[in-house]
Amino acid sequence: MSTPPFSPAEARAARLRLGMTPAQVVAAMSQLGVDRPPEAVHAWEAGAVPPSEPELLALADALWCPVPVLMAVRPGTLREHRLARGFTTERLALRIGMDPYAYARAEAEHHWPGTDRQTLLLADALGLRSEDLLDLLDRGTELVGVLRQAVEGRWKAHVPALADLAQADERRVAGALRTLHREYTRFDERYMGHLVARNDDARLQEIAADRAAWLRALPARFRTLIGHGP
């Protein structure tokens, strides 16, 4: 799973407002079951490495800071809305009566398989109106579809549509798609190279698995590149 959006500057500002040292921060986090050394706080604040989801939630609690402040983005995906409300995937799945694996997969694949009751419970948990949640889910599904078409084909033609769906500047979207298309093309080049060399099936399957993982993380990668992520 990709790391959540995170602002090193906001994290440092929140800690300094409280007058806490990194050691005090990790001590507070350890009470929530997240044990990390003080060096981890230095790394997060320096932007060297972003925190994971559990680390982000524990850090926000330790700093008495709303999670959205540390994310420094306006929630635009189901995952970001979940994090903004302080839910882990397991807790939210339990609250709406859904299998945690099924919920996590729905977030990753941007496809909502929930029942009407689960949808209503999800909207309530996230503090959204049902119609706003459904619009969010629909836009997420459409965004993934257009992104896939863009990286697999002529990406320039999809810039306006993606800029509208992501509510982002077209120049940023164009730059992101150029990068993503180049990354995706490398998978094809690797695959064909090994195919021509007649390497064993295991190597080809490894490349196919790498591409599948890259495609699952595509929406998060896109949002990062256009400046809506870490």
PDB file of C-alpha atoms in Angstrom:
ATOM      1  CA  MET A   1       0.000   0.000   0.000  1.00  0.00           C
ATOM      2  CA  SER A   2       1.266   3.490  -0.841  1.00  0.00           C
ATOM      3  CA  THR A   3       1.973   5.945   1.951  1.00  0.00           C
ATOM      4  CA  PRO A   4      -0.728   8.489   2.809  1.00  0.00           C
ATOM      5  CA  PRO A   5      -0.461  12.207   2.033  1.00  0.00           C
ATOM      6  CA  PHE A   6       1.727  13.931   4.595  1.00  0.00           C
ATOM      7  CA  SER A   7       3.134  17.415   5.243  1.00  0.00           C
ATOM      8  CA  PRO A   8       6.503  17.450   7.063  1.00  0.00           C
ATOM      9  CA  ALA A   9       6.132  21.180   7.703  1.00  0.00           C
ATOM     10  CA  GLU A  10       2.718  20.812   9.376  1.00  0.00           C
ATOM     11  CA  ALA A  11       4.000  17.961  11.538  1.00  0.00           C
ATOM     12  CA  ARG A  12       6.957  19.990  12.742  1.00  0.00           C
ATOM     13  CA  ALA A  13       4.781  23.064  13.353  1.00  0.00           C
ATOM     14  CA  ALA A  14       2.293  21.005  15.380  1.00  0.00           C
ATOM     15  CA  ARG A  15       5.080  19.557  17.542  1.00  0.00           C
ATOM     16  CA  LEU A  16       6.678  22.939  18.155  1.00  0.00           C
ATOM     17  CA  ARG A  17       3.319  24.461  19.124  1.00  0.00           C
ATOM     18  CA  LEU A  18       3.114  21.907  21.912  1.00  0.00           C
ATOM     19  CA  GLY A  19       6.760  22.338  22.878  1.00  0.00           C
ATOM     20  CA  MET A  20       7.347  18.592  22.530  1.00  0.00           C
ATOM     21  CA  THR A  21      10.620  16.888  21.700  1.00  0.00           C
ATOM     22  CA  PRO A  22      10.760  13.984  19.235  1.00  0.00           C
ATOM     23  CA  ALA A  23      11.344  11.676  22.200  1.00  0.00           C
ATOM     24  CA  GLN A  24       8.149  12.892  23.852  1.00  0.00           C
ATOM     25  CA  VAL A  25       6.230  12.420  20.614  1.00  0.00           C
ATOM     26  CA  VAL A  26       7.250   8.784  20.199  1.00  0.00           C
ATOM     27  CA  ALA A  27       6.545   8.165  23.885  1.00  0.00           C
ATOM     28  CA  ALA A  28       2.978   9.349  23.337  1.00  0.00           C
ATOM     29  CA  MET A  29       2.716   7.227  20.181  1.00  0.00           C
ATOM     30  CA  SER A  30       3.899   4.142  22.048  1.00  0.00           C
ATOM     31  CA  GLN A  31       0.888   4.437  24.363  1.00  0.00           C
ATOM     32  CA  LEU A  32      -1.226   3.877  21.235  1.00  0.00           C
ATOM     33  CA  GLY A  33       0.683   0.746  20.346  1.00  0.00           C
ATOM     34  CA  VAL A  34       2.972   2.339  17.745  1.00  0.00           C
ATOM     35  CA  ASP A  35       6.591   2.079  18.915  1.00  0.00           C
ATOM     36  CA  ARG A  36       9.118   4.128  16.972  1.00  0.00           C
ATOM     37  CA  PRO A  37      12.494   5.722  17.808  1.00  0.00           C
ATOM     38  CA  PRO A  38      12.848   9.527  17.997  1.00  0.00           C
ATOM     39  CA  GLU A  39      14.819   9.348  14.731  1.00  0.00           C
ATOM     40  CA  ALA A  40      11.574   8.465  12.979  1.00  0.00           C
ATOM     41  CA  VAL A  41      10.085  11.847  13.892  1.00  0.00           C
ATOM     42  CA  HIS A  42      13.193  13.602  12.568  1.00  0.00           C
ATOM     43  CA  ALA A  43      12.888  11.631   9.297  1.00  0.00           C
ATOM     44  CA  TRP A  44       9.197  12.495   8.890  1.00  0.00           C
ATOM     45  CA  GLU A  45       9.738  16.188   9.565  1.00  0.00           C
ATOM     46  CA  ALA A  46      12.714  16.304   7.189  1.00  0.00           C
ATOM     47  CA  GLY A  47      10.643  14.723   4.417  1.00  0.00           C
ATOM     48  CA  ALA A  48      13.123  11.861   4.161  1.00  0.00           C
ATOM     49  CA  VAL A  49      10.390   9.260   4.568  1.00  0.00           C
ATOM     50  CA  PRO A  50       6.628   9.623   5.085  1.00  0.00           C
ATOM     51  CA  PRO A  51       4.788   7.844   7.897  1.00  0.00           C
ATOM     52  CA  SER A  52       2.634   4.814   7.236  1.00  0.00           C
ATOM     53  CA  GLU A  53      -1.108   4.922   7.939  1.00  0.00           C
ATOM     54  CA  PRO A  54      -0.802   3.633  11.534  1.00  0.00           C
ATOM     55  CA  GLU A  55       2.085   6.030  12.151  1.00  0.00           C
ATOM     56  CA  LEU A  56       0.138   8.972  10.732  1.00  0.00           C
ATOM     57  CA  LEU A  57      -2.905   8.287  12.916  1.00  0.00           C
ATOM     58  CA  ALA A  58      -0.789   7.801  16.030  1.00  0.00           C
ATOM     59  CA  LEU A  59       1.270  10.907  15.277  1.00  0.00           C
ATOM     60  CA  ALA A  60      -1.856  13.035  14.888  1.00  0.00           C
ATOM     61  CA  ASP A  61      -3.139  11.759  18.221  1.00  0.00           C
ATOM     62  CA  ALA A  62       0.209  12.371  19.934  1.00  0.00           C
ATOM     63  CA  LEU A  63       0.343  15.926  18.579  1.00  0.00           C
ATOM     64  CA  TRP A  64      -3.323  16.671  19.371  1.00  0.00           C
ATOM     65  CA  CYS A  65      -3.613  17.582  15.718  1.00  0.00           C
ATOM     66  CA  PRO A  66      -6.443  16.732  13.264  1.00  0.00           C
ATOM     67  CA  VAL A  67      -5.298  14.159  10.725  1.00  0.00           C
ATOM     68  CA  PRO A  68      -6.326  16.364   7.737  1.00  0.00           C
ATOM     69  CA  VAL A  69      -3.892  19.048   8.956  1.00  0.00           C
ATOM     70  CA  LEU A  70      -0.991  16.600   8.825  1.00  0.00           C
ATOM     71  CA  MET A  71      -2.186  15.323   5.436  1.00  0.00           C
ATOM     72  CA  ALA A  72      -2.295  18.914   4.123  1.00  0.00           C
ATOM     73  CA  VAL A  73      -4.738  17.961   1.365  1.00  0.00           C
ATOM     74  CA  ARG A  74      -8.455  18.277   0.915  1.00  0.00           C
ATOM     75  CA  PRO A  75      -9.708  14.659   0.992  1.00  0.00           C
ATOM     76  CA  GLY A  76     -10.541  13.590  -2.537  1.00  0.00           C
ATOM     77  CA  THR A  77     -10.553   9.800  -2.366  1.00  0.00           C
ATOM     78  CA  LEU A  78     -12.291   7.239  -0.178  1.00  0.00           C
ATOM     79  CA  ARG A  79      -8.993   6.452   1.523  1.00  0.00           C
ATOM     80  CA  GLU A  80      -8.247  10.099   2.293  1.00  0.00           C
ATOM     81  CA  HIS A  81     -11.733  10.627   3.742  1.00  0.00           C
ATOM     82  CA  ARG A  82     -11.237   7.545   5.923  1.00  0.00           C
ATOM     83  CA  LEU A  83      -7.889   8.791   7.205  1.00  0.00           C
ATOM     84  CA  ALA A  84      -9.287  12.274   7.782  1.00  0.00           C
ATOM     85  CA  ARG A  85     -11.824  10.725  10.165  1.00  0.00           C
ATOM     86  CA  GLY A  86      -9.120   8.727  11.949  1.00  0.00           C
ATOM     87  CA  PHE A  87     -10.223   5.262  10.846  1.00  0.00           C
ATOM     88  CA  THR A  88      -8.054   2.280  10.034  1.00  0.00           C
ATOM     89  CA  THR A  89      -9.423   0.024   7.305  1.00  0.00           C
ATOM     90  CA  GLU A  90     -10.253  -2.631   9.902  1.00  0.00           C
ATOM     91  CA  ARG A  91     -12.170  -0.263  12.204  1.00  0.00           C
ATOM     92  CA  LEU A  92     -14.163   1.287   9.382  1.00  0.00           C
ATOM     93  CA  ALA A  93     -14.961  -2.097   7.841  1.00  0.00           C
ATOM     94  CA  LEU A  94     -16.196  -3.332  11.223  1.00  0.00           C
ATOM     95  CA  ARG A  95     -18.337  -0.238  11.685  1.00  0.00           C
ATOM     96  CA  ILE A  96     -20.135  -0.687   8.363  1.00  0.00           C
ATOM     97  CA  GLY A  97     -20.370  -4.466   8.594  1.00  0.00           C
ATOM     98  CA  MET A  98     -18.007  -5.345   5.763  1.00  0.00           C
ATOM     99  CA  ASP A  99     -15.149  -7.825   5.575  1.00  0.00           C
ATOM    100  CA  PRO A 100     -11.898  -5.829   6.105  1.00  0.00           C
ATOM    101  CA  TYR A 101     -10.238  -7.455   3.090  1.00  0.00           C
ATOM    102  CA  ALA A 102     -13.208  -6.584   0.878  1.00  0.00           C
ATOM    103  CA  TYR A 103     -13.172  -2.985   2.094  1.00  0.00           C
ATOM    104  CA  ALA A 104      -9.415  -2.602   1.578  1.00  0.00           C
ATOM    105  CA  ARG A 105      -9.772  -4.006  -1.920  1.00  0.00           C
ATOM    106  CA  ALA A 106     -12.596  -1.558  -2.663  1.00  0.00           C
ATOM    107  CA  GLU A 107     -10.312   1.330  -1.722  1.00  0.00           C
ATOM    108  CA  ALA A 108      -7.402   0.012  -3.766  1.00  0.00           C
ATOM    109  CA  GLU A 109      -9.446  -0.792  -6.866  1.00  0.00           C
ATOM    110  CA  HIS A 110     -11.819   2.186  -6.591  1.00  0.00           C
ATOM    111  CA  HIS A 111     -14.800  -0.113  -6.987  1.00  0.00           C
ATOM    112  CA  TRP A 112     -17.537  -0.128  -4.362  1.00  0.00           C
ATOM    113  CA  PRO A 113     -19.282  -3.506  -3.871  1.00  0.00           C
ATOM    114  CA  GLY A 114     -21.155  -2.515  -0.710  1.00  0.00           C
ATOM    115  CA  THR A 115     -24.859  -2.930  -0.072  1.00  0.00           C
ATOM    116  CA  ASP A 116     -27.212   0.036   0.286  1.00  0.00           C
ATOM    117  CA  ARG A 117     -27.017  -0.282   4.072  1.00  0.00           C
ATOM    118  CA  GLN A 118     -23.210  -0.405   4.033  1.00  0.00           C
ATOM    119  CA  THR A 119     -23.146   2.647   1.792  1.00  0.00           C
ATOM    120  CA  LEU A 120     -25.371   4.588   4.192  1.00  0.00           C
ATOM    121  CA  LEU A 121     -23.251   3.524   7.168  1.00  0.00           C
ATOM    122  CA  LEU A 122     -20.092   4.511   5.277  1.00  0.00           C
ATOM    123  CA  ALA A 123     -21.474   7.960   4.502  1.00  0.00           C
ATOM    124  CA  ASP A 124     -22.370   8.437   8.179  1.00  0.00           C
ATOM    125  CA  ALA A 125     -18.934   7.277   9.369  1.00  0.00           C
ATOM    126  CA  LEU A 126     -17.146   9.639   6.993  1.00  0.00           C
ATOM    127  CA  GLY A 127     -19.435  12.584   7.709  1.00  0.00           C
ATOM    128  CA  LEU A 128     -20.652  12.777   4.120  1.00  0.00           C
ATOM    129  CA  ARG A 129     -24.086  13.018   2.584  1.00  0.00           C
ATOM    130  CA  SER A 130     -25.055   9.861   0.712  1.00  0.00           C
ATOM    131  CA  GLU A 131     -25.183  11.707  -2.606  1.00  0.00           C
ATOM    132  CA  ASP A 132     -21.717  13.197  -2.004  1.00  0.00           C
ATOM    133  CA  LEU A 133     -20.303   9.771  -1.176  1.00  0.00           C
ATOM    134  CA  LEU A 134     -21.829   8.221  -4.296  1.00  0.00           C
ATOM    135  CA  ASP A 135     -20.437  11.065  -6.404  1.00  0.00           C
ATOM    136  CA  LEU A 136     -17.012  10.505  -4.810  1.00  0.00           C
ATOM    137  CA  LEU A 137     -17.160   6.776  -5.573  1.00  0.00           C
ATOM    138  CA  ASP A 138     -18.353   7.361  -9.141  1.00  0.00           C
ATOM    139  CA  ARG A 139     -15.646   9.942  -9.830  1.00  0.00           C
ATOM    140  CA  GLY A 140     -13.008   7.638  -8.350  1.00  0.00           C
ATOM    141  CA  THR A 141     -14.087   4.803 -10.632  1.00  0.00           C
ATOM    142  CA  GLU A 142     -14.128   7.083 -13.679  1.00  0.00           C
ATOM    143  CA  LEU A 143     -10.730   8.551 -12.781  1.00  0.00           C
ATOM    144  CA  VAL A 144      -9.148   5.093 -12.631  1.00  0.00           C
ATOM    145  CA  GLY A 145     -10.654   4.145 -15.990  1.00  0.00           C
ATOM    146  CA  VAL A 146      -9.393   7.276 -17.741  1.00  0.00           C
ATOM    147  CA  LEU A 147      -5.973   6.950 -16.104  1.00  0.00           C
ATOM    148  CA  ARG A 148      -5.636   3.394 -17.402  1.00  0.00           C
ATOM    149  CA  GLN A 149      -6.544   4.521 -20.922  1.00  0.00           C
ATOM    150  CA  ALA A 150      -4.065   7.392 -20.710  1.00  0.00           C
ATOM    151  CA  VAL A 151      -1.027   5.376 -19.625  1.00  0.00           C
ATOM    152  CA  GLU A 152      -1.792   2.554 -22.043  1.00  0.00           C
ATOM    153  CA  GLY A 153      -2.349   4.781 -25.085  1.00  0.00           C
ATOM    154  CA  ARG A 154      -2.164   8.396 -26.238  1.00  0.00           C
ATOM    155  CA  TRP A 155      -1.981  10.205 -22.921  1.00  0.00           C
ATOM    156  CA  LYS A 156      -2.224  13.776 -24.281  1.00  0.00           C
ATOM    157  CA  ALA A 157      -5.823  13.254 -25.368  1.00  0.00           C
ATOM    158  CA  HIS A 158      -6.884  12.518 -21.788  1.00  0.00           C
ATOM    159  CA  VAL A 159      -5.370  15.587 -20.109  1.00  0.00           C
ATOM    160  CA  PRO A 160      -8.545  17.765 -20.082  1.00  0.00           C
ATOM    161  CA  ALA A 161     -10.772  14.963 -18.757  1.00  0.00           C
ATOM    162  CA  LEU A 162      -8.348  14.038 -15.988  1.00  0.00           C
ATOM    163  CA  ALA A 163      -7.802  17.664 -15.036  1.00  0.00           C
ATOM    164  CA  ASP A 164     -11.563  18.001 -14.609  1.00  0.00           C
ATOM    165  CA  LEU A 165     -11.933  14.750 -12.635  1.00  0.00           C
ATOM    166  CA  ALA A 166      -8.992  15.523 -10.353  1.00  0.00           C
ATOM    167  CA  GLN A 167      -9.775  19.255 -10.208  1.00  0.00           C
ATOM    168  CA  ALA A 168      -6.163  20.017 -11.024  1.00  0.00           C
ATOM    169  CA  ASP A 169      -4.195  22.288 -13.351  1.00  0.00           C
ATOM    170  CA  GLU A 170      -3.839  20.844 -16.870  1.00  0.00           C
ATOM    171  CA  ARG A 171      -0.091  21.496 -16.964  1.00  0.00           C
ATOM    172  CA  ARG A 172       0.411  19.468 -13.791  1.00  0.00           C
ATOM    173  CA  VAL A 173      -1.783  16.688 -15.156  1.00  0.00           C
ATOM    174  CA  ALA A 174       0.140  16.657 -18.436  1.00  0.00           C
ATOM    175  CA  GLY A 175       3.441  16.389 -16.592  1.00  0.00           C
ATOM    176  CA  ALA A 176       2.106  13.570 -14.428  1.00  0.00           C
ATOM    177  CA  LEU A 177       0.771  11.620 -17.407  1.00  0.00           C
ATOM    178  CA  ARG A 178       4.037  11.998 -19.276  1.00  0.00           C
ATOM    179  CA  THR A 179       5.869  10.460 -16.312  1.00  0.00           C
ATOM    180  CA  LEU A 180       3.302   7.688 -15.812  1.00  0.00           C
ATOM    181  CA  HIS A 181       3.216   6.781 -19.484  1.00  0.00           C
ATOM    182  CA  ARG A 182       7.005   6.498 -19.481  1.00  0.00           C
ATOM    183  CA  GLU A 183       6.916   4.275 -16.389  1.00  0.00           C
ATOM    184  CA  TYR A 184       4.223   2.043 -17.879  1.00  0.00           C
ATOM    185  CA  THR A 185       6.095   1.718 -21.154  1.00  0.00           C
ATOM    186  CA  ARG A 186       9.099   0.325 -19.291  1.00  0.00           C
ATOM    187  CA  PHE A 187       7.020  -2.668 -18.204  1.00  0.00           C
ATOM    188  CA  ASP A 188       6.232  -3.478 -21.844  1.00  0.00           C
ATOM    189  CA  GLU A 189       9.881  -3.056 -22.800  1.00  0.00           C
ATOM    190  CA  ARG A 190      11.019  -5.383 -20.002  1.00  0.00           C
ATOM    191  CA  TYR A 191       8.353  -7.946 -20.864  1.00  0.00           C
ATOM    192  CA  MET A 192       9.149  -7.980 -24.575  1.00  0.00           C
ATOM    193  CA  GLY A 193      12.881  -8.064 -23.869  1.00  0.00           C
ATOM    194  CA  HIS A 194      12.548 -11.199 -21.771  1.00  0.00           C
ATOM    195  CA  LEU A 195      10.068 -12.687 -24.226  1.00  0.00           C
ATOM    196  CA  VAL A 196      12.467 -12.256 -27.154  1.00  0.00           C
ATOM    197  CA  ALA A 197      15.297 -13.662 -25.038  1.00  0.00           C
ATOM    198  CA  ARG A 198      13.042 -16.651 -24.287  1.00  0.00           C
ATOM    199  CA  ASN A 199      13.576 -16.407 -20.556  1.00  0.00           C
ATOM    200  CA  ASP A 200      11.619 -18.706 -18.271  1.00  0.00           C
ATOM    201  CA  ASP A 201       7.956 -18.089 -17.449  1.00  0.00           C
ATOM    202  CA  ALA A 202       8.771 -17.207 -13.842  1.00  0.00           C
ATOM    203  CA  ARG A 203      10.567 -14.041 -14.917  1.00  0.00           C
ATOM    204  CA  LEU A 204       7.672 -13.036 -17.192  1.00  0.00           C
ATOM    205  CA  GLN A 205       5.198 -13.655 -14.376  1.00  0.00           C
ATOM    206  CA  GLU A 206       7.301 -11.497 -12.061  1.00  0.00           C
ATOM    207  CA  ILE A 207       7.171  -8.596 -14.518  1.00  0.00           C
ATOM    208  CA  ALA A 208       3.409  -9.052 -14.946  1.00  0.00           C
ATOM    209  CA  ALA A 209       2.966  -8.991 -11.164  1.00  0.00           C
ATOM    210  CA  ASP A 210       5.076  -5.825 -10.901  1.00  0.00           C
ATOM    211  CA  ARG A 211       2.904  -4.151 -13.527  1.00  0.00           C
ATOM    212  CA  ALA A 212      -0.300  -5.219 -11.768  1.00  0.00           C
ATOM    213  CA  ALA A 213       0.972  -3.749  -8.481  1.00  0.00           C
ATOM    214  CA  TRP A 214       1.942  -0.531 -10.261  1.00  0.00           C
ATOM    215  CA  LEU A 215      -1.534  -0.253 -11.783  1.00  0.00           C
ATOM    216  CA  ARG A 216      -3.198  -0.753  -8.396  1.00  0.00           C
ATOM    217  CA  ALA A 217      -1.156   2.132  -6.995  1.00  0.00           C
ATOM    218  CA  LEU A 218      -1.736   4.280 -10.101  1.00  0.00           C
ATOM    219  CA  PRO A 219      -4.385   6.639  -8.629  1.00  0.00           C
ATOM    220  CA  ALA A 220      -2.255   7.418  -5.563  1.00  0.00           C
ATOM    221  CA  ARG A 221       0.842   7.892  -7.723  1.00  0.00           C
ATOM    222  CA  PHE A 222      -1.089  10.251 -10.020  1.00  0.00           C
ATOM    223  CA  ARG A 223      -2.360  12.343  -7.116  1.00  0.00           C
ATOM    224  CA  THR A 224       1.165  12.620  -5.725  1.00  0.00           C
ATOM    225  CA  LEU A 225       2.526  13.805  -9.074  1.00  0.00           C
ATOM    226  CA  ILE A 226      -0.120  16.498  -9.489  1.00  0.00           C
ATOM    227  CA  GLY A 227       0.515  17.777  -5.982  1.00  0.00           C
ATOM    228  CA  HIS A 228      -2.546  16.309  -4.247  1.00  0.00           C
ATOM    229  CA  GLY A 229      -0.487  13.793  -2.292  1.00  0.00           C
ATOM    230  CA  PRO A 230       2.694  13.698  -0.196  1.00  0.00           C
TER     231      PRO A 230
END
